[in-house]
Coordinates of C-alpha atoms and ligand atoms in Angstrom, one line a residue:
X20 CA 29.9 -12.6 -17.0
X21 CA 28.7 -14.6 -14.3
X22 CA 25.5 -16.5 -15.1
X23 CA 23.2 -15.3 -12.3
X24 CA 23.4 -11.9 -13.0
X25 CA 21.5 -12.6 -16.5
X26 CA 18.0 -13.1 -16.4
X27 CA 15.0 -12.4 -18.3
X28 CA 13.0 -10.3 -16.0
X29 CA 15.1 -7.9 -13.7
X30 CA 12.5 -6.0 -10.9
X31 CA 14.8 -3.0 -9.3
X32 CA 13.0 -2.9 -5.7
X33 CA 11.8 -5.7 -3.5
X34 CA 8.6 -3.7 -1.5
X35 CA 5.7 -5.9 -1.7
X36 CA 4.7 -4.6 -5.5
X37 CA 8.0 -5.3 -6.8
X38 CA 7.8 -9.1 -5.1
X39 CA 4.7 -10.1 -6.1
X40 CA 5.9 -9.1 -9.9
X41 CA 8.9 -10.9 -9.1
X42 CA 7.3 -14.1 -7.7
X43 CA 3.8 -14.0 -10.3
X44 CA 6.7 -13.7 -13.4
X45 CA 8.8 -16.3 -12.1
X46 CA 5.6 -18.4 -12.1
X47 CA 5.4 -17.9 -16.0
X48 CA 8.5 -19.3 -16.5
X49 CA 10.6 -15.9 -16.5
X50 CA 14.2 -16.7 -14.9
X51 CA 13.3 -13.3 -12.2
X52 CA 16.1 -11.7 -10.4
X53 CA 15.1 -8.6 -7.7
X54 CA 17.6 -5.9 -7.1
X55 CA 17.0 -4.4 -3.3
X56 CA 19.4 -4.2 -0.2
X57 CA 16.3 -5.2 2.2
X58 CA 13.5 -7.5 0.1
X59 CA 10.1 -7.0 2.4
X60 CA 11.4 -3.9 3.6
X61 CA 9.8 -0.6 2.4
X62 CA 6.2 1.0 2.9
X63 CA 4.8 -2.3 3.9
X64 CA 7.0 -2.0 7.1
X65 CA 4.9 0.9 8.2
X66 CA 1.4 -0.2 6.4
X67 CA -1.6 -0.7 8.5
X68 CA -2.5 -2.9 6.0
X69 CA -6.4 -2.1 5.1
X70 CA -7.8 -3.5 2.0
X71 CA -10.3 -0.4 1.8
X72 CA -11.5 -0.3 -1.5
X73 CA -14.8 1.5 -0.4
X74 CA -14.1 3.2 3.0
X75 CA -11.3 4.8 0.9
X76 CA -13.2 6.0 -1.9
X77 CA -12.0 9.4 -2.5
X78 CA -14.1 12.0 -5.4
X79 CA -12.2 11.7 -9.0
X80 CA -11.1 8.3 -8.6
X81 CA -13.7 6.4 -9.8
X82 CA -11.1 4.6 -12.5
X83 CA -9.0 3.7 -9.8
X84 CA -12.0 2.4 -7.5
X85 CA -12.9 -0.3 -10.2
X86 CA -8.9 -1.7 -9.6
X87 CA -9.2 -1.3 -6.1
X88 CA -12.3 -3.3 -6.6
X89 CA -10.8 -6.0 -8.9
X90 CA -7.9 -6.2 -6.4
X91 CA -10.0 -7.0 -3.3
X92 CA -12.0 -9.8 -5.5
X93 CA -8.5 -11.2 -5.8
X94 CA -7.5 -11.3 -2.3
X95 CA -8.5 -14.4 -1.0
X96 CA -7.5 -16.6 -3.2
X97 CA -4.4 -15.1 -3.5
X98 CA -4.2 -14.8 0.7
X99 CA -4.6 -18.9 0.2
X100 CA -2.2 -19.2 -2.7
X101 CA 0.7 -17.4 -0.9
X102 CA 0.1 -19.0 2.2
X103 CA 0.3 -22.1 0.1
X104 CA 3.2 -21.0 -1.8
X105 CA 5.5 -19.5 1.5
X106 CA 4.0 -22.0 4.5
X107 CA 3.2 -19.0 6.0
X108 CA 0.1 -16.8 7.4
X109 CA -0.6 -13.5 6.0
X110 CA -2.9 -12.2 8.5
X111 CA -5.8 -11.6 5.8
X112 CA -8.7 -10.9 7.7
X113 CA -11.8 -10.8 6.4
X114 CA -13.7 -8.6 9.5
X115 CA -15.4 -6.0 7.4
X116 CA -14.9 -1.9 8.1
X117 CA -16.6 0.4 9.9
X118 CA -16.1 4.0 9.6
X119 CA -17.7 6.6 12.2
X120 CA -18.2 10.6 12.9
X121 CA -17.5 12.2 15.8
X122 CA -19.4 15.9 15.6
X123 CA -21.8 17.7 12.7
X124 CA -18.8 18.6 10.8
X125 CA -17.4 14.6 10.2
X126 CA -21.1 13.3 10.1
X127 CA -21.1 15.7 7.2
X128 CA -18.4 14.8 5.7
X129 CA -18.9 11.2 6.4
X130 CA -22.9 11.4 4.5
X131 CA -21.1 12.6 1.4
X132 CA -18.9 9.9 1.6
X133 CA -21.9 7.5 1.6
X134 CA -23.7 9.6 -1.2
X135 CA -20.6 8.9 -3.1
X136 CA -20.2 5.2 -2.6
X137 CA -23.8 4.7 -3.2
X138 CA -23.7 6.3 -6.9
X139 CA -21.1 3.9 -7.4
X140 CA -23.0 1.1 -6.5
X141 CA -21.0 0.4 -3.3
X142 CA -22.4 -1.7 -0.9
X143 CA -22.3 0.2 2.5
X144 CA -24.9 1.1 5.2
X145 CA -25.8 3.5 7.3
X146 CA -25.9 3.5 11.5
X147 CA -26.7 5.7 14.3
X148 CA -24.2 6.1 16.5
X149 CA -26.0 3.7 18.8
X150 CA -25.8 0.6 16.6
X151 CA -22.1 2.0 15.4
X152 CA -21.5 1.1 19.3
X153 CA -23.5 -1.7 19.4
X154 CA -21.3 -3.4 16.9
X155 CA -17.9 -1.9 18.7
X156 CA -18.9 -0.8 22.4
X157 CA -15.4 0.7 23.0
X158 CA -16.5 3.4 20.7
X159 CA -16.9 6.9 22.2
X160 CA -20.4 7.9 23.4
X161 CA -20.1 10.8 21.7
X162 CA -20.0 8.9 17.8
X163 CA -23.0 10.3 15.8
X164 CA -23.4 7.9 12.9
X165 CA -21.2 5.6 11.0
X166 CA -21.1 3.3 7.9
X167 CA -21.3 -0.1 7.8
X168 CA -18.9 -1.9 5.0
X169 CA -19.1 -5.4 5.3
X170 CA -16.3 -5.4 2.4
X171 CA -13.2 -4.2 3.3
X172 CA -11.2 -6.3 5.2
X173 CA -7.0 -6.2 6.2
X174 CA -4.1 -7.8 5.6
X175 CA -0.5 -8.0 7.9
X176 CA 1.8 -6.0 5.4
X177 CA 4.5 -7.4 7.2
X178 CA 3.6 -11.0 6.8
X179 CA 2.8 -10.0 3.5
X180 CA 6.0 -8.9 2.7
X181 CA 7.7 -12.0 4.5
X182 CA 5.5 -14.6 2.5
X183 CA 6.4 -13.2 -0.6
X184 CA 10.4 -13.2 -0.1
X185 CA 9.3 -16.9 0.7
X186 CA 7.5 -17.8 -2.2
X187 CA 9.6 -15.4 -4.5
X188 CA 12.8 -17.6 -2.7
X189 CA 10.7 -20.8 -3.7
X190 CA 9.7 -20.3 -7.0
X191 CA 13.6 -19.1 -8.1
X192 CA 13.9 -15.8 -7.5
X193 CA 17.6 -14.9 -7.8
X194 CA 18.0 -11.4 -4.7
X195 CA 20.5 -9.2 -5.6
X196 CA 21.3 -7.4 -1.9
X197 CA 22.2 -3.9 -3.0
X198 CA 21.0 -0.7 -4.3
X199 CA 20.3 -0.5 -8.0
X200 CA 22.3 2.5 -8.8
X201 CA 22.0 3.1 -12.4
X202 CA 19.9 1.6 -15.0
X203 CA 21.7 0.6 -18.5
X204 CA 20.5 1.2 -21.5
X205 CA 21.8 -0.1 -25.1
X206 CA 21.1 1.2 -27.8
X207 CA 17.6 2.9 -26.9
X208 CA 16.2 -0.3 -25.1
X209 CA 16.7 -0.9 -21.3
X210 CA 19.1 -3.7 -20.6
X211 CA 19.6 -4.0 -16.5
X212 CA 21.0 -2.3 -13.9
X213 CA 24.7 -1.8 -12.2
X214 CA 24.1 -2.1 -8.0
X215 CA 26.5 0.3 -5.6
X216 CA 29.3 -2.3 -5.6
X217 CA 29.6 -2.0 -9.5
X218 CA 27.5 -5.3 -10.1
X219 CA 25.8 -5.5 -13.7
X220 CA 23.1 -7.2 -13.9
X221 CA 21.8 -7.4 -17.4
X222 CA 17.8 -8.7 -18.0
X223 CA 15.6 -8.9 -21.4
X224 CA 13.3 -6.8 -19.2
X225 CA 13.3 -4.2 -16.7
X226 CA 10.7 -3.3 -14.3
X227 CA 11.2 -0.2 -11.9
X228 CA 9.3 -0.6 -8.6
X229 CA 10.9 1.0 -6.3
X230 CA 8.0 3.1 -4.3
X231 CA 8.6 6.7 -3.7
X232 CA 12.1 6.1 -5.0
X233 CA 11.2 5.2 -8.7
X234 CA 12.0 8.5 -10.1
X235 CA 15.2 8.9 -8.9
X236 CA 17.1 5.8 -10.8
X237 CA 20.1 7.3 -12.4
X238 CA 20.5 6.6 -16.4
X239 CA 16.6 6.3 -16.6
X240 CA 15.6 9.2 -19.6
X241 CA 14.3 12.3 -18.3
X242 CA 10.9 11.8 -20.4
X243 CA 10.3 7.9 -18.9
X244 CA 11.2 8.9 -14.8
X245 CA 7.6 8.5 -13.0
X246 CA 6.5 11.4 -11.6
X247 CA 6.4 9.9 -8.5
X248 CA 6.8 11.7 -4.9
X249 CA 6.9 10.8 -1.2
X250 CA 3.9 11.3 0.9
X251 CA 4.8 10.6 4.5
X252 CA 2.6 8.9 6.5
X253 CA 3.0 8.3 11.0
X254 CA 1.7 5.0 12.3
X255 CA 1.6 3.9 16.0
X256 CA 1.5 0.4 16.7
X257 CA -0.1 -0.6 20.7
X258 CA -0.7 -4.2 21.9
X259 CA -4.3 -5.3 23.2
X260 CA -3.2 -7.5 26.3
X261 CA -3.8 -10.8 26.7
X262 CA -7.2 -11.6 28.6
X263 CA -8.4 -8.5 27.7
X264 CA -11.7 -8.2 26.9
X265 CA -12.4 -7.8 22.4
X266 CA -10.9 -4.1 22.2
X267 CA -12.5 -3.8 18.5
X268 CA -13.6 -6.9 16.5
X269 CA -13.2 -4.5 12.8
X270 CA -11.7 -2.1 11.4
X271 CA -12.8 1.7 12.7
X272 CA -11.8 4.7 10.8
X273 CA -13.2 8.1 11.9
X274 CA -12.7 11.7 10.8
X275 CA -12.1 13.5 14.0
X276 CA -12.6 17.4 12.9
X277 CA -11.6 17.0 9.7
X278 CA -8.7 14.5 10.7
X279 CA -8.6 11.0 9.1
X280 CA -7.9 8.4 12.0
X281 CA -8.3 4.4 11.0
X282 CA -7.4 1.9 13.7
X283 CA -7.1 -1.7 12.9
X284 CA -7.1 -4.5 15.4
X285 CA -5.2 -7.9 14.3
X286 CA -5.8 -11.1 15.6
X287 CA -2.3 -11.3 17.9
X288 CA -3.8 -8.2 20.0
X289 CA -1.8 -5.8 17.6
X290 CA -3.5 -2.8 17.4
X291 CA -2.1 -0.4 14.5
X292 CA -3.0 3.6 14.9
X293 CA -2.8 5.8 11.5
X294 CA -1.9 7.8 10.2
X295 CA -0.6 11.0 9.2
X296 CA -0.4 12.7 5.7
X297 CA 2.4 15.1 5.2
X298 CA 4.2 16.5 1.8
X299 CA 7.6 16.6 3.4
X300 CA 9.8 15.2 0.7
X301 CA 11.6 12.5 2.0
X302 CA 11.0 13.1 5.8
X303 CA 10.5 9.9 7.8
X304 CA 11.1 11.5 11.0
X305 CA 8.7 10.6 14.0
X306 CA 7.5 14.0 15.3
X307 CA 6.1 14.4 18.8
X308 CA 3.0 16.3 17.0
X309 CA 2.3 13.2 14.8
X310 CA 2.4 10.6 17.7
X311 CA 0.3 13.1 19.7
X312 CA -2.5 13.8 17.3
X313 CA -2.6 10.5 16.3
X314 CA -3.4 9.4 20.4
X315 CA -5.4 12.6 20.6
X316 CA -7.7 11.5 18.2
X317 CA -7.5 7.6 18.8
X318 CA -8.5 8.6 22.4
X319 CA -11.3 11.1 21.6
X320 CA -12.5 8.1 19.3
X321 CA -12.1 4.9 21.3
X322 CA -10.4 6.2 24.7
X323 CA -9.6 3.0 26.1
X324 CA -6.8 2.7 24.0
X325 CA -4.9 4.9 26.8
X326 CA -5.5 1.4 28.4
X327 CA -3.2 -0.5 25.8
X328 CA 0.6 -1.0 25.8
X329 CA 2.4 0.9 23.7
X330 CA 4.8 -0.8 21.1
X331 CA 6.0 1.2 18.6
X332 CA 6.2 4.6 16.1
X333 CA 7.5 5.0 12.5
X334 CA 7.4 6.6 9.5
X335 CA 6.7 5.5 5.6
X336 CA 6.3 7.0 2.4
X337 CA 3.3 6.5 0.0
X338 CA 4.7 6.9 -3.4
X339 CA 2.7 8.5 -4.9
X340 CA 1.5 10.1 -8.6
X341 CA -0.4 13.3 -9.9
X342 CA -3.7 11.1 -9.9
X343 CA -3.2 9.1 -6.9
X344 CA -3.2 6.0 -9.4
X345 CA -0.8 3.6 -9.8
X346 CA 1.8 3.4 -12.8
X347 CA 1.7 0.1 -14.6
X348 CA 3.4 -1.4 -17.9
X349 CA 5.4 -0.2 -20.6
X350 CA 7.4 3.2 -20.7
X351 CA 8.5 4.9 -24.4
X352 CA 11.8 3.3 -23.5
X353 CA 11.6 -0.3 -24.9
X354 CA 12.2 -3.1 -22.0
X355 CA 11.7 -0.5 -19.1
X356 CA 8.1 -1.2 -17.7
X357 CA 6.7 0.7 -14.5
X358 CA 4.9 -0.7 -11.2
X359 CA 4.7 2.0 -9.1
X360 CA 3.0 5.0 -7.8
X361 CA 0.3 2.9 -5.4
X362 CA 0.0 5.8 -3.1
X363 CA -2.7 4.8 -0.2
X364 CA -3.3 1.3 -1.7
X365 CA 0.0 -0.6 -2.1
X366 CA -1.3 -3.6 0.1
X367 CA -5.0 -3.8 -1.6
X368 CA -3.7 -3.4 -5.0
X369 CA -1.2 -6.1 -4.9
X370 CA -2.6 -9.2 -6.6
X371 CA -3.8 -7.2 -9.0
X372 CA -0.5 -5.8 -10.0
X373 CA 1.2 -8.9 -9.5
X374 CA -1.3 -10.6 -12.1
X375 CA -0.9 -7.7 -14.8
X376 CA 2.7 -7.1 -14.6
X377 CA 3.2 -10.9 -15.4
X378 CA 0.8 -11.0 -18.2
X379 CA 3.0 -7.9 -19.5
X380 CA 6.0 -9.7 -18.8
X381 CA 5.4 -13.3 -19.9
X382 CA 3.0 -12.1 -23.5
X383 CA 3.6 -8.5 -24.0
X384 CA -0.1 -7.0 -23.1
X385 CA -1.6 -5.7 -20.1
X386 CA -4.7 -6.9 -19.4
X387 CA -7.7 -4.6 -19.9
X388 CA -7.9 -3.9 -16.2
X389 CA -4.5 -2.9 -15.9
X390 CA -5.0 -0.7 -19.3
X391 CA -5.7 3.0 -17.6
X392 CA -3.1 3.0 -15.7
X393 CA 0.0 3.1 -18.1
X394 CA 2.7 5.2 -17.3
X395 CA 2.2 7.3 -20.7
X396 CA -0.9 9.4 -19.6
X397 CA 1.4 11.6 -18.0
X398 CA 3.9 14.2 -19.9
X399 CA 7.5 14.1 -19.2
X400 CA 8.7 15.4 -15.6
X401 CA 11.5 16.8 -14.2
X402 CA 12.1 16.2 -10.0
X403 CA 14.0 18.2 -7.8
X404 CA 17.2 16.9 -6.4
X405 CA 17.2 14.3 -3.6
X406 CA 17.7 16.3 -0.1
X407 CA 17.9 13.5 2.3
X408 CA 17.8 9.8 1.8
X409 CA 14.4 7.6 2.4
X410 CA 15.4 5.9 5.9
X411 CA 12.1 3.5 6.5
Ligands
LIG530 N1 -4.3 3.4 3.1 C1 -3.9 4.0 4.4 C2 -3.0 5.1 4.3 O1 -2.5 5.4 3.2 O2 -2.8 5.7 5.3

């Protein structure tokens, strides 16, 4: 066998969770190969890229919320060590989030929201909607109240996902361009993969992080696939032209009649519109509803964005599990480890699942932040069959 298709750490998917596993364990010394047609490609593609730990907070995921937490702690210092590491910028932003209601209903909806974060010891503030548009006077006359979070920043997912085929490139990452078809297992322990074009790679450990696609891996035992399913979610993307006046200076997310609306302004004058949440299976289509009630809303919220040019539409999936929690570290099938399942926080949780998976990888533990989130506290499940394959 060829000697680059042995290594000791094999990651099937090269999204932004399976690099930064790939590039953290090639760090510790692991020869690290990464099996994917497209590395960078993925959910990162379409990702506004929010690190919302806070503004995000949902009820029943106050386990999760502490490695949201941990992750955004992370991010800076691992925003300087990639850029370091790839010569590249990632876009981390640290701008702070505001998030704002539009009639009785959202303000409703929105005090719960701050009820919630403050029993959980979240730092977050409440305005009238006059201060909400002293801080961003684009904002609607009609916003009612908002909440100040001066801790939730952004990140470019794309630059993100460049940086890391970068550093993952410099730090000796072997890429395998294909599809992982089938995992291989010997003798009841994983022991690497066989791509489309019959390629078999062979690794001392296997890690399966490929997003919404991780359950369907053929040859992986029907009591280790990850319960894992597509959530689709529509993004527009406009431009802020140049000279024009500061459009927004933070992130604003609203709920418009129930609606969830967040509209994040970059730097370069990039100005990224989400999104939708649909359980279509593996749908990625761009629907004429889900561009309109995206601009709808944006307008109702901040209607100068009619103003802006308008750059482009697509579709991602979330993958995404039965607790909205990520899947990290060992299955019941020895040398088959999990990092998937990330759902709405992909981008903010990925230093933190770069940093566990590679403790896993490099001494055999997860560290105790990780711990909640192993694959095993879910029984056994079995997924329909694929109708239509993931296109973005
Ligand atoms: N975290 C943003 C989203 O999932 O749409």
């Amino acid at each position: 066998m060829h000697a680059h298709t042995s290594s000791d750490v094999l990651v099937v998917g090269g999204g932004i969770i399976g690099l930064v596993t790939a590039w953290r364990s090639a760090q510790r010394g692991l020869r690290t190969a990464v099996a994917d047609p497209e590395p960078g490609g993925g959910a990162a593609q379409v990702a506004a890229g929010m690190l919302a730990a806070v503004t995000e907070l949902h009820h029943g995921e106050q386990l999760l919320l502490g490695l949201n937490l941990e992750s955004a702690r992370r991010y800076p210092a691992f925003a300087a060590e990639l850029t370091e590491a790839s010569g590249q910028d990632i876009g981390y932003r640290a701008c702070g989030t505001l998030a704002v209601a539009l009639d009785a209903d959202d303000r409703a909806q929105l005090r719960d929201l701050h009820a919630l974060q403050l029993r959980s010891g979240l730092d977050s503030a409440w305005l009238t909607g006059r201060e909400c548009r002293r801080l961003e006077p684009m904002l609607a006359p009609g916003v009612r109240g908002g909440l100040r979070v001066d801790g939730d920043h952004q990140v470019d997912p794309r630059r993100l996902a460049k940086a890391l085929v970068t550093a993952c490139e410099r730090a000796g990452v072997v890429f395998h361009r294909g599809w992982a078809e089938r995992l291989t297992v010997l003798r009841d322990r994983a022991t690497g993969a066989v791509l489309a074009d019959g390629t078999a790679l062979t690794a001392g450990q296997v890690v399966l992080a490929a997003g919404s696609l991780s359950g369907r891996l053929a040859g992986v035992p029907a009591e280790v696939l990850p319960p894992v399913r597509p959530v689709k979610g529509q993004v527009l993307r406009l431009t802020v032209p140049p000279g024009y006046a500061p459009f927004l200076s933070r992130t604003v997310r609203a709920v418009v009649r129930g609606s969830h609306l967040y509209l994040v302004p970059r730097e370069n004058g990039e100005l990224v519109v989400g999104a939708t949440s649909e359980e279509l299976g593996w749908d990625t289509t761009v629907t004429a509803g889900g561009v309109y009630e995206l601009l709808r809303d944006a307008h109702e919220l901040v209607p100068g964005v009619t103003e802006l040019r308008f750059t482009e539409t697509c579709a991602g999936l979330r993958p995404t599990s039965p607790d909205n929690a990520p899947l990290l570290g060992p299955t019941a099938l020895p040398g088959l480890h999990l990092a998937t399942g990330h759902f709405r926080n992909g981008v903010l949780l990925t230093p933190v699942t770069g940093d566990a998976m590679a403790d896993l990888l490099a001494d055999g533990a997860l560290p105790p932040e990780a711990r909640p989130f192993t694959p095993r506290r879910f029984p056994p499940v079995r997924h329909p069959p694929v109708r239509q394959e993931q296109s973005a």
